[in-house]
PDB file of N, CA and C and ligand atoms in Angstrom:
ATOM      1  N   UNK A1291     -21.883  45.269   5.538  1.00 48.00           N
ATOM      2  CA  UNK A1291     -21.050  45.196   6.736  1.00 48.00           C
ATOM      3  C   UNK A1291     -19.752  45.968   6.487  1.00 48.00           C
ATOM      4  N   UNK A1292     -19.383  46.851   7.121  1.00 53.00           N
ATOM      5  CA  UNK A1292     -18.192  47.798   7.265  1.00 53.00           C
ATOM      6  C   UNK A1292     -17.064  46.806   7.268  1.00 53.00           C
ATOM      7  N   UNK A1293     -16.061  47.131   6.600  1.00 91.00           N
ATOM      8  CA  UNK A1293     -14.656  46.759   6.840  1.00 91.00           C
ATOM      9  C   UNK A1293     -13.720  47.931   7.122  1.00 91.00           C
ATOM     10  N   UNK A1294     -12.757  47.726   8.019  1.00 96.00           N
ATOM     11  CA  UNK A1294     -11.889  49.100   8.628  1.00 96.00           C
ATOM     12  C   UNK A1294     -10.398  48.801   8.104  1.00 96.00           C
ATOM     13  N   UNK A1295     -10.066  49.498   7.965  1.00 97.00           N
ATOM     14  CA  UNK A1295      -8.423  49.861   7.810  1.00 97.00           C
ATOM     15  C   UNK A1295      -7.780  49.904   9.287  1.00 97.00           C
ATOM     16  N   UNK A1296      -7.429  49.110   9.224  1.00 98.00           N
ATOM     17  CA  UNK A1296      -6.986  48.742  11.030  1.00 98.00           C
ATOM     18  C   UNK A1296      -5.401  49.321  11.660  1.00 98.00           C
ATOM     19  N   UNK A1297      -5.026  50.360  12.175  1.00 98.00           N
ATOM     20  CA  UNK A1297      -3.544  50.542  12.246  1.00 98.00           C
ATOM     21  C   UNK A1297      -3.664  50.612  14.166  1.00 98.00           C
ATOM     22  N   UNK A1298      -2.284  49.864  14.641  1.00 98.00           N
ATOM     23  CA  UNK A1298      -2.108  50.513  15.751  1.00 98.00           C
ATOM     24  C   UNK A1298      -0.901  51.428  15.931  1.00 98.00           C
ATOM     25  N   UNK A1299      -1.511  52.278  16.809  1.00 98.00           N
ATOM     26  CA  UNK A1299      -0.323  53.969  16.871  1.00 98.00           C
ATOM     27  C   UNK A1299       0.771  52.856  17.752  1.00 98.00           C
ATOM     28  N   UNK A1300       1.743  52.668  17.025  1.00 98.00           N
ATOM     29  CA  UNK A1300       2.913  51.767  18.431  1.00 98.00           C
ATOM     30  C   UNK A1300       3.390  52.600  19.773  1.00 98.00           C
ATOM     31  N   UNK A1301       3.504  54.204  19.541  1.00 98.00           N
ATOM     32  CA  UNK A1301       3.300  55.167  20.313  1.00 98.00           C
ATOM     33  C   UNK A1301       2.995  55.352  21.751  1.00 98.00           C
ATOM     34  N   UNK A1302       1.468  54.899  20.938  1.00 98.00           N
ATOM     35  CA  UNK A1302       0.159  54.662  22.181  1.00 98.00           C
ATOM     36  C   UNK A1302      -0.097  53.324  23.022  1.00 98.00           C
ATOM     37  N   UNK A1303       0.197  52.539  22.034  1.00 98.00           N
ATOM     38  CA  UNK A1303      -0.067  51.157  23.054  1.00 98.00           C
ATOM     39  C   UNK A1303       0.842  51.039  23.975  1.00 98.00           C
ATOM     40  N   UNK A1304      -0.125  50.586  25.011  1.00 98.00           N
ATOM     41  CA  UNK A1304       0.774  49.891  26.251  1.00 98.00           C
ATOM     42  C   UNK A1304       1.128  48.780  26.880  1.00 98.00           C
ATOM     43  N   UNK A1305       0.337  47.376  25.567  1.00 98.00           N
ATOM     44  CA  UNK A1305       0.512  46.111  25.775  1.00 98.00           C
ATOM     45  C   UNK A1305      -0.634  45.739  26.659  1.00 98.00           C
ATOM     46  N   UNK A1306      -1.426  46.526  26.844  1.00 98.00           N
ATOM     47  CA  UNK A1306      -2.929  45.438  27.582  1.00 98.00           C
ATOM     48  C   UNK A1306      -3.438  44.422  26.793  1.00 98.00           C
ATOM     49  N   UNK A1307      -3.489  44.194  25.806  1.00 98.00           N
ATOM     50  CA  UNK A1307      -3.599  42.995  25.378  1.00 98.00           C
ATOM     51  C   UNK A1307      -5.387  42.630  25.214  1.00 98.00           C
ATOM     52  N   UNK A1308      -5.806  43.658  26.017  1.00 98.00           N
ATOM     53  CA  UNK A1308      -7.276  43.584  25.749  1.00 98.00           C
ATOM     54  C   UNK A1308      -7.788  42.897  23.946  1.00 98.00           C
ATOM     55  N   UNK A1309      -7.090  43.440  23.133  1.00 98.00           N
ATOM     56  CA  UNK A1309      -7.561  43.619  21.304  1.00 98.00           C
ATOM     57  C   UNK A1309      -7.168  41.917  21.095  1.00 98.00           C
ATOM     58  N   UNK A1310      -5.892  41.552  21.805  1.00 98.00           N
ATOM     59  CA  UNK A1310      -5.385  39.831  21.813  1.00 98.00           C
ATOM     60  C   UNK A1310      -7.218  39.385  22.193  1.00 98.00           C
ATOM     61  N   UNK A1311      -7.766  39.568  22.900  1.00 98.00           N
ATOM     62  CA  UNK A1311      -8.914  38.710  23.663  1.00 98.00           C
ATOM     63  C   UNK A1311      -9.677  39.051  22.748  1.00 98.00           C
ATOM     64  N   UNK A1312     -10.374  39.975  22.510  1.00 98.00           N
ATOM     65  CA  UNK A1312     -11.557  40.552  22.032  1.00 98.00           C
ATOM     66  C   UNK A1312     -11.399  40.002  20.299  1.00 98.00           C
ATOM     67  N   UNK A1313     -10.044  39.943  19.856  1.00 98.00           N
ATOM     68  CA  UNK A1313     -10.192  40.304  18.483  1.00 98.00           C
ATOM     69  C   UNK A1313      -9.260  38.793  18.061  1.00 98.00           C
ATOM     70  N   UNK A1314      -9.267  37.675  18.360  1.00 98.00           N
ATOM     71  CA  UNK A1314      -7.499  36.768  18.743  1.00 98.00           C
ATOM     72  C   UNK A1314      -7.273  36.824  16.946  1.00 98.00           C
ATOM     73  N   UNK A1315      -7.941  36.601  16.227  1.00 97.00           N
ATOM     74  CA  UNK A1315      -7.640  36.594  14.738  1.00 97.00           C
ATOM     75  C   UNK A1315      -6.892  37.910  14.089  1.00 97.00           C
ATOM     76  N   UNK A1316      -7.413  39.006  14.608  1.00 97.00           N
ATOM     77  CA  UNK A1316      -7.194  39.918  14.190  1.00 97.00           C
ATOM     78  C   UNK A1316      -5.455  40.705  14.638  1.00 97.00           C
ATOM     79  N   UNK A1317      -5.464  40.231  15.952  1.00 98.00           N
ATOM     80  CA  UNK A1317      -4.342  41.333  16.723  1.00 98.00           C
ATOM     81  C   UNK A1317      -3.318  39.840  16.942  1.00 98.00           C
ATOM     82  N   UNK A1318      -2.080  40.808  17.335  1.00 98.00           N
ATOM     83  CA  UNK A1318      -1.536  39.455  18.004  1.00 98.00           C
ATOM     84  C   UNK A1318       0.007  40.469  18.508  1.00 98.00           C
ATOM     85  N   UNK A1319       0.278  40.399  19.758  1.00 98.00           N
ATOM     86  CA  UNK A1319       1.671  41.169  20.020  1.00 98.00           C
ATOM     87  C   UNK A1319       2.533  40.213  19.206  1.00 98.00           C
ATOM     88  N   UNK A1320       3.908  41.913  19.338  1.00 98.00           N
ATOM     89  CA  UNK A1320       4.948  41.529  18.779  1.00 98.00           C
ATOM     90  C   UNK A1320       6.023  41.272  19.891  1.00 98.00           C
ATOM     91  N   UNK A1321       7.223  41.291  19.575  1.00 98.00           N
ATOM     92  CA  UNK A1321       8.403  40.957  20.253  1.00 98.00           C
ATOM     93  C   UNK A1321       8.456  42.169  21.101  1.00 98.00           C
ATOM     94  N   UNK A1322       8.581  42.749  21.365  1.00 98.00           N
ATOM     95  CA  UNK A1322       8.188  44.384  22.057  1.00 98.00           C
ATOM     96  C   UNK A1322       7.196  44.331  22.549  1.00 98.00           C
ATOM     97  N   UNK A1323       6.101  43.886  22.761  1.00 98.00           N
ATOM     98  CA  UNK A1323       4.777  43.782  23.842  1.00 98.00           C
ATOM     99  C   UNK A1323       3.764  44.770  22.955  1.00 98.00           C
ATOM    100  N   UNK A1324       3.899  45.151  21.742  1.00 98.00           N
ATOM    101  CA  UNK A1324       2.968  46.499  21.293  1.00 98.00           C
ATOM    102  C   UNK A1324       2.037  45.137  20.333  1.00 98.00           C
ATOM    103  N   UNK A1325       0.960  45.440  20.629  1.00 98.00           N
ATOM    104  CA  UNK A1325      -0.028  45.247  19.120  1.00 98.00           C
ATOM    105  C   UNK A1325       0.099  45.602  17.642  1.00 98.00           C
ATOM    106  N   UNK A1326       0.150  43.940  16.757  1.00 98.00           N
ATOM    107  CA  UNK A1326       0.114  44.520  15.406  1.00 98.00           C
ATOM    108  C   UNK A1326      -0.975  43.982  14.874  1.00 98.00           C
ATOM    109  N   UNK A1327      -1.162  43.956  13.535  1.00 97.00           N
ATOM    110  CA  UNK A1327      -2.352  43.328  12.752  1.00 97.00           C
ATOM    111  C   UNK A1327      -1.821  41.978  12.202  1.00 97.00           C
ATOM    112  N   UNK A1328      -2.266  40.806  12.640  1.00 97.00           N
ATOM    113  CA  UNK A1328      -2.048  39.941  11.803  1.00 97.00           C
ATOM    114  C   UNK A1328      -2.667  39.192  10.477  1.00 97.00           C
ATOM    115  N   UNK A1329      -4.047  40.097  10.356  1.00 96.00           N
ATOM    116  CA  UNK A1329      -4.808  40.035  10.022  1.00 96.00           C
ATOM    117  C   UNK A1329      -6.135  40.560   9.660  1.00 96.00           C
ATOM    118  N   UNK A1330      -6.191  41.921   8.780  1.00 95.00           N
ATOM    119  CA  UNK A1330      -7.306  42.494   8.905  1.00 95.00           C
ATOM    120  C   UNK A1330      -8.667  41.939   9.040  1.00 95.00           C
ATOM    121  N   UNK A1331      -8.782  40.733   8.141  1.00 95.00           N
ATOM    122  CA  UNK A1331     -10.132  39.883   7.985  1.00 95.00           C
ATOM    123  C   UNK A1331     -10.351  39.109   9.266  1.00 95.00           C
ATOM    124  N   UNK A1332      -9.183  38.866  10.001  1.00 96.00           N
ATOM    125  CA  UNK A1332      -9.618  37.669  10.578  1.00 96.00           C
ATOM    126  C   UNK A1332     -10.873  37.042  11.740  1.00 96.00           C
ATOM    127  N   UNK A1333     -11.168  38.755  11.955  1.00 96.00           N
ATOM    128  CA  UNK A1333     -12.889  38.775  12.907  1.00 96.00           C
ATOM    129  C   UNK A1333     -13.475  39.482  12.532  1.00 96.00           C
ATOM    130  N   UNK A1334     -14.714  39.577  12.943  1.00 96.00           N
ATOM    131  CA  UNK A1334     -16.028  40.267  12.853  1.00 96.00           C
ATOM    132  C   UNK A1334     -15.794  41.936  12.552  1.00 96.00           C
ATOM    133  N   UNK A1335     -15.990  42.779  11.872  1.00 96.00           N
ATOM    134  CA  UNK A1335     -16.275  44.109  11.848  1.00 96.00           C
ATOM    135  C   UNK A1335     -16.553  44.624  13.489  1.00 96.00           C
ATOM    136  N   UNK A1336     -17.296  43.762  13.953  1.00 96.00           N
ATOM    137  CA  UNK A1336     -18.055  44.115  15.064  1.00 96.00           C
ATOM    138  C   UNK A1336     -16.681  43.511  16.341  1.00 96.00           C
ATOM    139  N   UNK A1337     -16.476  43.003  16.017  1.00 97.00           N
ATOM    140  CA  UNK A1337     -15.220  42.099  16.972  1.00 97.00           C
ATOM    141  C   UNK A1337     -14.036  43.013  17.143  1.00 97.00           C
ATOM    142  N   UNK A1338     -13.781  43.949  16.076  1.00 98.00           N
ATOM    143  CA  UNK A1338     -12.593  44.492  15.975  1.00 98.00           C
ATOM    144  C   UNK A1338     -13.189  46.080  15.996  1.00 98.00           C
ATOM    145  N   UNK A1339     -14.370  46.428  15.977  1.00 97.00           N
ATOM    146  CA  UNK A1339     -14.584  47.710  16.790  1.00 97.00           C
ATOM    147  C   UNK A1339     -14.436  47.535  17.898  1.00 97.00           C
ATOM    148  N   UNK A1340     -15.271  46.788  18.474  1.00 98.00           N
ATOM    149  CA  UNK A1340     -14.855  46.352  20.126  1.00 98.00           C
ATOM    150  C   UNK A1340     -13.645  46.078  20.776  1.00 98.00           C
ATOM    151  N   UNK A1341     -12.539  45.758  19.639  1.00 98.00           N
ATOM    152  CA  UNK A1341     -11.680  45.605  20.379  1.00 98.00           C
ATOM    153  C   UNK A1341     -10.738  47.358  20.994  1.00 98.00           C
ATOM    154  N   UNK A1342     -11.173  47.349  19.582  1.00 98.00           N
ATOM    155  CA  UNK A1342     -10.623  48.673  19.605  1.00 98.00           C
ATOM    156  C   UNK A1342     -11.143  49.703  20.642  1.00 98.00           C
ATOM    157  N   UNK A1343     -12.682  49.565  20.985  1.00 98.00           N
ATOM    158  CA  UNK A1343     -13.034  50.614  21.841  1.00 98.00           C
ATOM    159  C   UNK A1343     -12.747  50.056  23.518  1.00 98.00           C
ATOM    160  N   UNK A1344     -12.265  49.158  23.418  1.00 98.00           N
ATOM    161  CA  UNK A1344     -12.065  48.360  24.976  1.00 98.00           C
ATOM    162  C   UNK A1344     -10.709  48.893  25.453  1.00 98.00           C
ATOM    163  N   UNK A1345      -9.483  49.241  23.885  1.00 98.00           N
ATOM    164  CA  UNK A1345      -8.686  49.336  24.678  1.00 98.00           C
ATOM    165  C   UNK A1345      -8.134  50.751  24.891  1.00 98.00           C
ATOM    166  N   UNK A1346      -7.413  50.531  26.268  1.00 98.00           N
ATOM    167  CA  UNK A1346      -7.535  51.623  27.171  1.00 98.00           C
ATOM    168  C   UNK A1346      -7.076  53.042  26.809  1.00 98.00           C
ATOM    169  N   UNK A1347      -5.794  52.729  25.942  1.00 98.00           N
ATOM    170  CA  UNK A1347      -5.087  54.140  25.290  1.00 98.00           C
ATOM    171  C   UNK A1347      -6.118  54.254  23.969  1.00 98.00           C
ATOM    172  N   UNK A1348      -6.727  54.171  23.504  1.00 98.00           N
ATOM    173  CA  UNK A1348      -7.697  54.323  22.056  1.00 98.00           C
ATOM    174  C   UNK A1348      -6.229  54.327  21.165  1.00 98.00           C
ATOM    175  N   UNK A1349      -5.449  53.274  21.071  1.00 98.00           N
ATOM    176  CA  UNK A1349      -4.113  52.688  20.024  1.00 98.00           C
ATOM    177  C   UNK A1349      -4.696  51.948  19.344  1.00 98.00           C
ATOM    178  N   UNK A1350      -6.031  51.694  18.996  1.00 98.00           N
ATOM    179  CA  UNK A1350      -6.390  50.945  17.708  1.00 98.00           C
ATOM    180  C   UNK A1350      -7.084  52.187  16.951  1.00 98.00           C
ATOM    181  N   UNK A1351      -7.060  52.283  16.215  1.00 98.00           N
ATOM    182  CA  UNK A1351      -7.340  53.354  14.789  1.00 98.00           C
ATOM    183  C   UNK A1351      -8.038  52.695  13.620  1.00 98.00           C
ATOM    184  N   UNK A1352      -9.606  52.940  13.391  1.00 98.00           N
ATOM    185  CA  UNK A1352     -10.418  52.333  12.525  1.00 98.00           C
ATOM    186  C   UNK A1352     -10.348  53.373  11.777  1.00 98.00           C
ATOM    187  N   UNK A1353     -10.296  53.229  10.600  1.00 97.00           N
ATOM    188  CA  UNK A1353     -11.248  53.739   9.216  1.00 97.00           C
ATOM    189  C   UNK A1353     -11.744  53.052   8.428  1.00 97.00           C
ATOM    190  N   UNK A1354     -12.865  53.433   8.103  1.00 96.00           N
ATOM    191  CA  UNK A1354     -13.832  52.976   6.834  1.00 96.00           C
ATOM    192  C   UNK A1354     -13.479  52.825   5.852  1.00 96.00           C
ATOM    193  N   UNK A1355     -13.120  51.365   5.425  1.00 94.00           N
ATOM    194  CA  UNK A1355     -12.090  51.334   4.113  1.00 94.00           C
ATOM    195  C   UNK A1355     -12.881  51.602   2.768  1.00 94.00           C
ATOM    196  N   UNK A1356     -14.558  51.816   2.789  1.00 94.00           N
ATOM    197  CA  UNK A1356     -14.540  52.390   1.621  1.00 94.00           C
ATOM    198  C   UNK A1356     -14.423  53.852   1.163  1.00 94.00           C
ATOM    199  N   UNK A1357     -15.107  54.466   3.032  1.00 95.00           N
ATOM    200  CA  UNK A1357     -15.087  55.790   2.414  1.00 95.00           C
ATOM    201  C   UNK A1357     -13.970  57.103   3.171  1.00 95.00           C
ATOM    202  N   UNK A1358     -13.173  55.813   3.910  1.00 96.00           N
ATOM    203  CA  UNK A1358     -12.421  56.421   4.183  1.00 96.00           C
ATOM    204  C   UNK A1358     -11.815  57.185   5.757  1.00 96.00           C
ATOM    205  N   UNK A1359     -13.669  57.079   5.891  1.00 96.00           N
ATOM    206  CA  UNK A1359     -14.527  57.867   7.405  1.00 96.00           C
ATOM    207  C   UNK A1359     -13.402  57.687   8.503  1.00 96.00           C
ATOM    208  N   UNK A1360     -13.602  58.579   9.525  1.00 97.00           N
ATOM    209  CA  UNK A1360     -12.578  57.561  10.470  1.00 97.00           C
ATOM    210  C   UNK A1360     -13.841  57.519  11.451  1.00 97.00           C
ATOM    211  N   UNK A1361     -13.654  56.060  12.024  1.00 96.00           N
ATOM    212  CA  UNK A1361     -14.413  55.212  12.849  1.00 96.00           C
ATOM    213  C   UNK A1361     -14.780  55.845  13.934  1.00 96.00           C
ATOM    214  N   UNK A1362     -13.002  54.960  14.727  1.00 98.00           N
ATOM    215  CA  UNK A1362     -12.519  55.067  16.085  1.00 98.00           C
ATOM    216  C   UNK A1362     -11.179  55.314  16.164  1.00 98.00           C
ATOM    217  N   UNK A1363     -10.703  55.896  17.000  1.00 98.00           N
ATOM    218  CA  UNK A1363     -11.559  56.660  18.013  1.00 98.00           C
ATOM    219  C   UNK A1363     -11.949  57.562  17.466  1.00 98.00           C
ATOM    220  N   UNK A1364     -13.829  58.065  18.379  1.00 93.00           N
ATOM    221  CA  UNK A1364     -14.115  59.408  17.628  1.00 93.00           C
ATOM    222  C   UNK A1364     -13.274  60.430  18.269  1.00 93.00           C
ATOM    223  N   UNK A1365     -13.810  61.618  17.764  1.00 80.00           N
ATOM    224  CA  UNK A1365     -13.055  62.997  17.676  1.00 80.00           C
ATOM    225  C   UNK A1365     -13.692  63.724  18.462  1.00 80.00           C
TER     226      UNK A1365
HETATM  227 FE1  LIG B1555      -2.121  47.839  22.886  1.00 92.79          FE
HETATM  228 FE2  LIG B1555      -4.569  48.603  23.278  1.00 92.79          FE
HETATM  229 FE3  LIG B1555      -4.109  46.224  22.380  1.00 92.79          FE
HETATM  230  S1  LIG B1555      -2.839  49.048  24.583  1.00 92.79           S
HETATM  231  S2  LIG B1555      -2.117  45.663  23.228  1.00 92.79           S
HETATM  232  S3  LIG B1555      -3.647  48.113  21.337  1.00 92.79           S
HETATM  233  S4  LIG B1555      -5.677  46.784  23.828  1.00 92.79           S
END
């Protein structure tokens, strides 16, 4: 099972909050309304691609923490 290196671009997000639902272990806003990680482990591989591909600006950023790959968004 893949594990990702999880970053959000603060940039890009726009506070949909979608990654809060999809991922609640994983994401959690900050004081500023942007998405951070509170937790890389805290859901599914599969929970936290999804979150990532749900949300709307592609501000979640996977890589393949063994090999490095990048996930999501593709290219
Ligand atoms: Fe931000 Fe995307 Fe989550 S806009 S709050 S990273 S769903």
């Amino acid at each position: 099972m893949a594990k990702y290196k999880i970053e959000v671009d603060r940039e890009t997000c726009i506070g949909d909050q979608l990654c809060c639902n999809e991922a609640a272990n994983t994401f959690e806003m900050d004081d500023e309304d942007i998405a951070v990680v509170k937790d890389p482990t805290g859901d599914s591989p599969e929970d936290v691609l999804t979150a990532a591909q749900g949300c709307p600006t592609d501000a979640i950023i996977l890589h393949d923490e063994d090999t490095g790959e990048k996930i999501w968004p593709e290219e």
